[in-house]
Coordinates of C-alpha atoms and ligand atoms in Angstrom, one line a residue:
X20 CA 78.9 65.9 33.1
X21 CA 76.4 63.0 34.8
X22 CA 78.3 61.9 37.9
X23 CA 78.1 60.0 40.9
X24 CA 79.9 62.5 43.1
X25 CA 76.7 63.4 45.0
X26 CA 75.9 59.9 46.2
X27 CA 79.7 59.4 47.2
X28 CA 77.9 61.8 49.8
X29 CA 74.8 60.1 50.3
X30 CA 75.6 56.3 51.1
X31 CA 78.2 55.3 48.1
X32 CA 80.9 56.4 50.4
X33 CA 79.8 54.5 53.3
X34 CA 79.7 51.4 51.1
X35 CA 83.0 52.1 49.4
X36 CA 84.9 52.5 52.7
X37 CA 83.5 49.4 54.0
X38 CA 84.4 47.1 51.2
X39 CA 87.7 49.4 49.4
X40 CA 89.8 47.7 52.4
X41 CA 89.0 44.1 51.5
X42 CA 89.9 44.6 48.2
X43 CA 93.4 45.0 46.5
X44 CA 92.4 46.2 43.4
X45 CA 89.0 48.8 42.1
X46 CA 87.9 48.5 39.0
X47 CA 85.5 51.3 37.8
X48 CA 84.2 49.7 34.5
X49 CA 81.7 52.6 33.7
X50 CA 84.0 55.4 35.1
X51 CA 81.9 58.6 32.8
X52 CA 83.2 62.0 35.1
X53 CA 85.5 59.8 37.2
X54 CA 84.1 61.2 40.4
X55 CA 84.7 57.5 41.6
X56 CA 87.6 56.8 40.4
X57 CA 89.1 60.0 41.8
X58 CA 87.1 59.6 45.2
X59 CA 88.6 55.6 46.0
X60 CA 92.1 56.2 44.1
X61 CA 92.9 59.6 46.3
X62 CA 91.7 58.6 49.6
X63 CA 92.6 54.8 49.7
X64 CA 96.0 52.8 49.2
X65 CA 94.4 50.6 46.5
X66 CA 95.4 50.6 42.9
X67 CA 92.5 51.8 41.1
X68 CA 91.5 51.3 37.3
X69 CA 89.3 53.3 35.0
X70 CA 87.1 52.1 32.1
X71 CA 84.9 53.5 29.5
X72 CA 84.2 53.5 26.0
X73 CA 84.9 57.3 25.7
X74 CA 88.2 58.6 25.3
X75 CA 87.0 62.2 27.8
X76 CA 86.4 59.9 30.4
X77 CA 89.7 58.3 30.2
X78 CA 91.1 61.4 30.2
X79 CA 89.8 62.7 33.0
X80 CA 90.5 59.3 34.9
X81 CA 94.1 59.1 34.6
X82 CA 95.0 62.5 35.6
X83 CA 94.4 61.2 39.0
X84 CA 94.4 57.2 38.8
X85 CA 97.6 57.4 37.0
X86 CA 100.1 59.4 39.5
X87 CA 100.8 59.3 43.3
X88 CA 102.1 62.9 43.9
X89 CA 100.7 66.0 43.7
X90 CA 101.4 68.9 40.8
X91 CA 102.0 72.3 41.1
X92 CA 98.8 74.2 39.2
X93 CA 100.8 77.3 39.0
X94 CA 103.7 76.2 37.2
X95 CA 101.8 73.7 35.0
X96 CA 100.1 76.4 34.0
X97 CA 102.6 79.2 33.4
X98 CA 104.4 77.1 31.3
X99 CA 101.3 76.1 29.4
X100 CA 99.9 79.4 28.5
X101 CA 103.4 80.8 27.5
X102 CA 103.1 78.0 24.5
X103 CA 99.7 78.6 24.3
X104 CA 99.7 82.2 24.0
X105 CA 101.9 82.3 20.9
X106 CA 99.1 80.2 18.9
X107 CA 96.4 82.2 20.1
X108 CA 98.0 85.5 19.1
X109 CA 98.6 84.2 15.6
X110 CA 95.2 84.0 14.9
X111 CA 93.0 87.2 14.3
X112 CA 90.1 86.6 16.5
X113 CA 86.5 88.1 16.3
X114 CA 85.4 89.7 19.5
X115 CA 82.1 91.2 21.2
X116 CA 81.0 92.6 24.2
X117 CA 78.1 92.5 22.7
X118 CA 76.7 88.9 21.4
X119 CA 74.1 89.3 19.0
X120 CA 72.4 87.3 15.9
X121 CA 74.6 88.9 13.8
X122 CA 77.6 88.5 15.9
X123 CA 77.0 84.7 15.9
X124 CA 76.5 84.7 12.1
X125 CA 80.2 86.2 11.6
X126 CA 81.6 84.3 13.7
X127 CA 79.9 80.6 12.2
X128 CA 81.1 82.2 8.8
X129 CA 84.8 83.3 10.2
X130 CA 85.4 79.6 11.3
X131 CA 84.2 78.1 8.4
X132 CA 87.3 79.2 6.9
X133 CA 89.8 77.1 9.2
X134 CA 90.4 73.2 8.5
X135 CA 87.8 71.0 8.9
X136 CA 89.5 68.9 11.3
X137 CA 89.9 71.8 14.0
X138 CA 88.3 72.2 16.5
X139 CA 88.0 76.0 15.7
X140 CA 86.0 74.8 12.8
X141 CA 83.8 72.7 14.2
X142 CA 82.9 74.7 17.8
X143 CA 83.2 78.1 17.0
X144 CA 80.3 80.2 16.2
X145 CA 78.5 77.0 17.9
X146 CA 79.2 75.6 21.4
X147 CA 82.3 78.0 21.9
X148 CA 83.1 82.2 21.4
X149 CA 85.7 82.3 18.5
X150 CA 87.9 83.5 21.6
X151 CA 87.2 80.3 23.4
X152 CA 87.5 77.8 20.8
X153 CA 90.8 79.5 19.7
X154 CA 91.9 79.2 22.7
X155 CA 90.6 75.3 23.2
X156 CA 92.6 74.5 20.0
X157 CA 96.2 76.7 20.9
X158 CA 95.9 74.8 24.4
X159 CA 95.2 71.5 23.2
X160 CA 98.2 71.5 20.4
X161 CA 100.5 72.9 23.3
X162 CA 99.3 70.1 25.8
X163 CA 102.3 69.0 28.0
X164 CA 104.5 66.3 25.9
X165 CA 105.4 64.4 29.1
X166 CA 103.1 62.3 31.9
X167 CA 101.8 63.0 34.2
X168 CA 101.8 66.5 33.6
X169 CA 100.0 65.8 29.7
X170 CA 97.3 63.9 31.5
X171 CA 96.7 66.5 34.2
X172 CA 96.4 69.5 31.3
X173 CA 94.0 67.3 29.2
X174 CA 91.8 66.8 31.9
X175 CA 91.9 70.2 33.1
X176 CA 91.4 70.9 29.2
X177 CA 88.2 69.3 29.0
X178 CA 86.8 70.1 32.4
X179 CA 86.9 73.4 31.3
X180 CA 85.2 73.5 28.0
X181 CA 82.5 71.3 29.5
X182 CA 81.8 74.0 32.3
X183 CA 81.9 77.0 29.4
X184 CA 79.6 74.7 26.2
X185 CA 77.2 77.3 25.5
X186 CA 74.2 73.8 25.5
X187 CA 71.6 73.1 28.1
X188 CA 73.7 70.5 30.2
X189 CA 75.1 68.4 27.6
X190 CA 76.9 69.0 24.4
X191 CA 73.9 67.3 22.3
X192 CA 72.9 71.4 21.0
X193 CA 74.3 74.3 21.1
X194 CA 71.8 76.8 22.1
X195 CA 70.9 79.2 19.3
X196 CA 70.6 82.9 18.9
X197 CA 66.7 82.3 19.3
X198 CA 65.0 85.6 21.2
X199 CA 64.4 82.9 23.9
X200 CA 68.0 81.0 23.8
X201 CA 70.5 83.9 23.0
X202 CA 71.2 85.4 27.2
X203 CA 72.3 81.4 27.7
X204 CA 74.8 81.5 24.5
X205 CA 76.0 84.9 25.9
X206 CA 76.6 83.3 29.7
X207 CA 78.2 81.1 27.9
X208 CA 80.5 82.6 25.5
X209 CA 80.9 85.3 28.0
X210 CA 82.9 82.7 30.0
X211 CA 86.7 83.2 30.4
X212 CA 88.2 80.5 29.3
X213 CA 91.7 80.6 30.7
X214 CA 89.9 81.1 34.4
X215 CA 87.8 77.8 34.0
X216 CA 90.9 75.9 32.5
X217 CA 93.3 77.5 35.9
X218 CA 90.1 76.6 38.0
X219 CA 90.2 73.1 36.7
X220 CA 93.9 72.7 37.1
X221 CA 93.8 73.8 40.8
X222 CA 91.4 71.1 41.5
X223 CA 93.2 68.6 39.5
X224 CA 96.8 69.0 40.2
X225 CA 97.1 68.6 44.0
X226 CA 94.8 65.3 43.5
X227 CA 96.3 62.2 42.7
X228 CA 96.4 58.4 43.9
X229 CA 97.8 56.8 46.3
X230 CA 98.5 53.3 44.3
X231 CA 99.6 54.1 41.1
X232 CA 96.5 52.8 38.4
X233 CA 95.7 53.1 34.7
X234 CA 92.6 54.5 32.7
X235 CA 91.8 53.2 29.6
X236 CA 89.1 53.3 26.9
X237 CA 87.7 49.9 26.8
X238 CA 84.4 48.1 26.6
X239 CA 83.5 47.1 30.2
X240 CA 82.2 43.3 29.3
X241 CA 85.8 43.0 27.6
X242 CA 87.7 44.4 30.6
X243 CA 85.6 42.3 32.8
X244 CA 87.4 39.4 31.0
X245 CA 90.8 40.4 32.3
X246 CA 89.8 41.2 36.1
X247 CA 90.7 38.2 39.0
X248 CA 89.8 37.2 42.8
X249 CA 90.7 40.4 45.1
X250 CA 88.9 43.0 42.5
X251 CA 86.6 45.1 43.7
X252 CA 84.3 46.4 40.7
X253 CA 82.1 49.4 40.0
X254 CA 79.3 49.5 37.4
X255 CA 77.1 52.4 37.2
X256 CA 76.1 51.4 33.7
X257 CA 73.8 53.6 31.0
X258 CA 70.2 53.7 32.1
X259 CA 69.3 55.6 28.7
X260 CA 68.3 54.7 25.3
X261 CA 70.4 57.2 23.7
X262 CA 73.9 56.7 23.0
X263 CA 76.2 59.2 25.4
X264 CA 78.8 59.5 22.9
X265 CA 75.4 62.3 21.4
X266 CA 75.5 64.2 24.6
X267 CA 79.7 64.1 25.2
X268 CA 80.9 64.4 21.2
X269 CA 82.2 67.9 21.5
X270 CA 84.7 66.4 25.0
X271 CA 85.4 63.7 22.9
X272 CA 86.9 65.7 20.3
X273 CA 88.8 67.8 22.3
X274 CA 90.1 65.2 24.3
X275 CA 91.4 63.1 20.9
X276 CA 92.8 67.1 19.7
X277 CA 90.6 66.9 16.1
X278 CA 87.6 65.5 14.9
X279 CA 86.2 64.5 11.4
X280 CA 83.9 67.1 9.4
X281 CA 80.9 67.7 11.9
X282 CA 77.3 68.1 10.3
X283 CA 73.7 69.1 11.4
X284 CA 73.2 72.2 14.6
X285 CA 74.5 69.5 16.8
X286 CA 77.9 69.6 15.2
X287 CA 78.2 65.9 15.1
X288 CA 81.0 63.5 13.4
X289 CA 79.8 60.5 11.5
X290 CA 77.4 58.1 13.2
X291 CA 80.0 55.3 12.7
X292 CA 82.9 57.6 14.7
X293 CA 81.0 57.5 17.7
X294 CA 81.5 55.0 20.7
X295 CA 78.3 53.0 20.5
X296 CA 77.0 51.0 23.9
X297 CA 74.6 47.5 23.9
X298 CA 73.7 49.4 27.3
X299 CA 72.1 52.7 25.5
X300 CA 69.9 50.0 23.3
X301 CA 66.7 48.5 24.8
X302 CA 67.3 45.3 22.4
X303 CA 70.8 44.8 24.1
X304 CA 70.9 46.2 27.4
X305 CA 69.7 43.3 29.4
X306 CA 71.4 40.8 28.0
X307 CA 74.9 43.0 28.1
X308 CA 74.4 43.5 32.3
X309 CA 73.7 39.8 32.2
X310 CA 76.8 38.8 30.5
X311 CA 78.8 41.1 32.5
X312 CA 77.5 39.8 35.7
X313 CA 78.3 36.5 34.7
X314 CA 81.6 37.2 33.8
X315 CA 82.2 39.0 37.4
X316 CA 81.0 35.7 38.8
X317 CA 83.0 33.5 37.1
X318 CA 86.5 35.7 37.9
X319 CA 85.7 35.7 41.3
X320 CA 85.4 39.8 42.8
X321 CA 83.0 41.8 44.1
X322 CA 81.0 44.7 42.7
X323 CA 79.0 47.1 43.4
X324 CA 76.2 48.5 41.5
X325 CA 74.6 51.3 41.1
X326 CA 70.9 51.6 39.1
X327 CA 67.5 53.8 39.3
X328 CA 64.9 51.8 40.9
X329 CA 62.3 52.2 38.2
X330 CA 62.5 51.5 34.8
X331 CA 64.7 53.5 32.6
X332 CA 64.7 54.4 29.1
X333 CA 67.0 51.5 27.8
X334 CA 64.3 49.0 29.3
X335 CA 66.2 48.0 32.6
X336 CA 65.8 48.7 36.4
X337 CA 67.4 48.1 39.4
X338 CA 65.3 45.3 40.1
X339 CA 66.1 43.6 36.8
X340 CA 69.7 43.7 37.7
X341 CA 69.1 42.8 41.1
X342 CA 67.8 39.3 40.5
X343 CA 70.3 38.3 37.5
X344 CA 72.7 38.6 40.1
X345 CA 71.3 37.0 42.8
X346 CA 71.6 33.7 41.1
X347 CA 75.5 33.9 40.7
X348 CA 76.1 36.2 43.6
X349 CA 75.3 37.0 47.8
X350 CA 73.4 40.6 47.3
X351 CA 72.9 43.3 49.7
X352 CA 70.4 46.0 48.5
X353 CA 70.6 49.8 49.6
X354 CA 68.8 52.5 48.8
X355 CA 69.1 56.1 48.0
X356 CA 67.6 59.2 46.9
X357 CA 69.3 60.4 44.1
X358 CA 68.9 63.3 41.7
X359 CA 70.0 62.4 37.7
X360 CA 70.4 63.4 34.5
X361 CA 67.7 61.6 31.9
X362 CA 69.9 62.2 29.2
X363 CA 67.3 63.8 27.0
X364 CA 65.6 60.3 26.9
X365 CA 62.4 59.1 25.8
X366 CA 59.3 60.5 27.8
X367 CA 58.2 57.3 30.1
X368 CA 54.4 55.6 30.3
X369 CA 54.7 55.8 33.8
X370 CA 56.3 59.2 34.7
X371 CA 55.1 61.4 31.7
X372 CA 57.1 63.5 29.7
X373 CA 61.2 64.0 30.0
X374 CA 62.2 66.0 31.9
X375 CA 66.2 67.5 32.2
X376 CA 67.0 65.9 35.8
X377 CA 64.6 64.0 37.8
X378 CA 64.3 63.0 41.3
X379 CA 64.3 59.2 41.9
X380 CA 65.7 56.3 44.2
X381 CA 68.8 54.8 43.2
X382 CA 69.5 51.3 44.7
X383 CA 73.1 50.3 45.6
X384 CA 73.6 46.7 45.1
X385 CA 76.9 45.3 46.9
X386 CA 77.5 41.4 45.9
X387 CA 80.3 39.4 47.0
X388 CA 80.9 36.1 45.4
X389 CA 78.9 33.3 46.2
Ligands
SAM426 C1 76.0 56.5 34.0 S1 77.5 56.9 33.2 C2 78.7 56.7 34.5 C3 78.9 57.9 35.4 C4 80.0 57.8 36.3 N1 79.9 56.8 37.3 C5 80.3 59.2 37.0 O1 80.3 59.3 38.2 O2 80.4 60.1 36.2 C6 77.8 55.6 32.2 C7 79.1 55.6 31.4 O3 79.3 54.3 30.8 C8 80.0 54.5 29.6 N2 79.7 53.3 28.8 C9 78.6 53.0 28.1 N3 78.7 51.7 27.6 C10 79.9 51.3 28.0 C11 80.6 50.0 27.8 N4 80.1 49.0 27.1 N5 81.8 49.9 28.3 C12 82.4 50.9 29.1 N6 81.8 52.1 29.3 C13 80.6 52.3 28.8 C14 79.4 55.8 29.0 O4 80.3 56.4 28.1 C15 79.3 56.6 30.3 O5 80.4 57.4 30.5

């Protein structure tokens, strides 16, 4: 998952701890992994709020945001597995030590025969072992009834299948059984994972907020509309042409528990079941910040945003951003070094072909109400 948590690390912090205090409520509009969420809503006594158009990322936010005590990983998880277990041992389950062409050819053919809704279906054979995505689907129908501890196992849920997707960083692929790509899908599949989803609990459970908040999945220039004078605000908004519900369909589905018939090697729903953003479209995304900005302004808070300082694939830079605001707002400008995900964007004019992460400066611009 793309994240900000290495420039919490590397100036964000800083900024945050200087201006969190001020505030008494933050409002992270664009809130993707959560890293920032999580990072203000566990360390600070300020009710924090998590938006995004992707139901994952909600997910993932309220399991912290949404709780101000700690959970016990062990017993979440004991009690979990025991209702998980009985699902998973109904089902007859192809195994392999050894993950071959052929291995991956039964197993696209065994869960061809489940529903078309399940996950099993879509994911096995694919992104997921038939082991794992058996076990993805027995733990997602046995999630928790009750909050918090049904927003902690979701989270820990999808953390987990994101760490074990047998794709190259982001669910867009699967990697195949190609002579080149087959030692990745066996890493992959090879993956326990019970361990990754008791991993994910331990680092969830004991995490929570000290202000009780809420997640929800909303578009940001809407939510803006609600927000009022003592909000603090942060926007790290899409800096890619391509829509992220392509790269983060797989934790969607898992997230809502089924999904409609998937097509194509990407596994994909429909086109028109899949969260689209004016920021991943270069006709749009201008014009989106813009009218976000102006709503900020006219409600009165803060923000702080984080951009690359060069032109991105969805046709807008820091620089852009920077004087749209300055009209409506008092800016302060930092600047970082930051390593991010392109997304699988479009190769640029100025920096050649695309490339899987790239190096670049980020700025980090703070305004405060004029
Ligand atoms: C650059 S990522 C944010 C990463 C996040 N700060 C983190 O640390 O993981 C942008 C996020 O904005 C979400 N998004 C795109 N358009 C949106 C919109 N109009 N409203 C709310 N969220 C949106 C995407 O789903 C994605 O999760």
């Amino acid at each position: 998952m793309g994240s900000k948590r290495a420039m919490l690390g590397n100036g964000l912090g800083e900024i945050l701890e200087r201006m969190v205090g001020r505030h008494e409520r933050f409002v992270d509009l664009f809130a993707g992994s959560a890293s920032v969420a999580w990072h203000v809503a566990s360390r600070y006594p300020i009710e924090t709020w998590a938006f995004d158009l992707q139901r994952y990322s909600a997910v993932l936010a309220a399991a912290v945001v949404q709780r101000n005590k700690p959970a016990d990983p062990v017993k979440l998880w004991t009690e979990w597995l025991r209702r998980a277990a009985l699902r998973f041992q109904a089902v007859d389950v192809p195994m392999s030590k050894n993950i071959n062409e052929a291995f991956v050819l039964k197993a696209r053919h065994w869960a061809s025969k489940f529903d078309k809704t399940s996950l099993v279906n879509a994911y096995a054979g694919h992104y997921y072992s038939p082991v794992q995505a058996t076990w993805i689907q027995a733990l997602r129908d046995s999630i928790p009834s009750k909050s918090p501890d049904k927003e902690i196992c979701l989270a820990a849920l999808v953390m987990a299948a994101s760490k074990c997707a047998a794709s190259p960083g982001h669910t867009a692929q699967p990697f195949q059984p190609t002579d080149t790509a087959l030692k990745y899908l066996q890493i992959s599949w090879q993956r326990d994972f019970c361990v990754d989803v008791q991993v994910a609990l331990n680092q969830v459970a004991p995490l929570h907020a000290q202000v009780v908040g809420e997640a929800h999945v909303e578009d940001a220039n809407k939510a803006a509309s609600q927000l009022s004078q003592g909000d603090l605000v942060f926007i790290d908004p899409p800096y890619s042409a391509v829509q992220y519900s392509r790269f983060y369909h797989v934790l969607e589905a898992i997230a809502v528990g089924i999904t409609s018939p998937v097509f194509g090697v990407g596994r994909y729903p429909p086109l028109n079941e899949r969260p689209s953003s004016q920021y991943s479209q270069k006709t749009t995304s201008l014009s989106a910040i813009q009218e976000l900005l102006s709503t900020l302004a006219e409600r009165d808070v803060s923000a702080i945003v984080t951009f690359p300082d060069h032109e991105c694939s969805n046709g807008i830079d820091a620089n852009l951003i920077k004087s749209a605001a300055s009209k409506i707002f008092k800016v302060k400008t930092h600047r970082v070094s930051s390593v991010f995900s392109t997304l699988g964007g479009p190769a640029s004019k100025t920096r050649g072909p695309r490339l899987a992460r790239m190096s670049a400066d980020e700025m980090i611009l703070c305004m405060e109400p004029k």
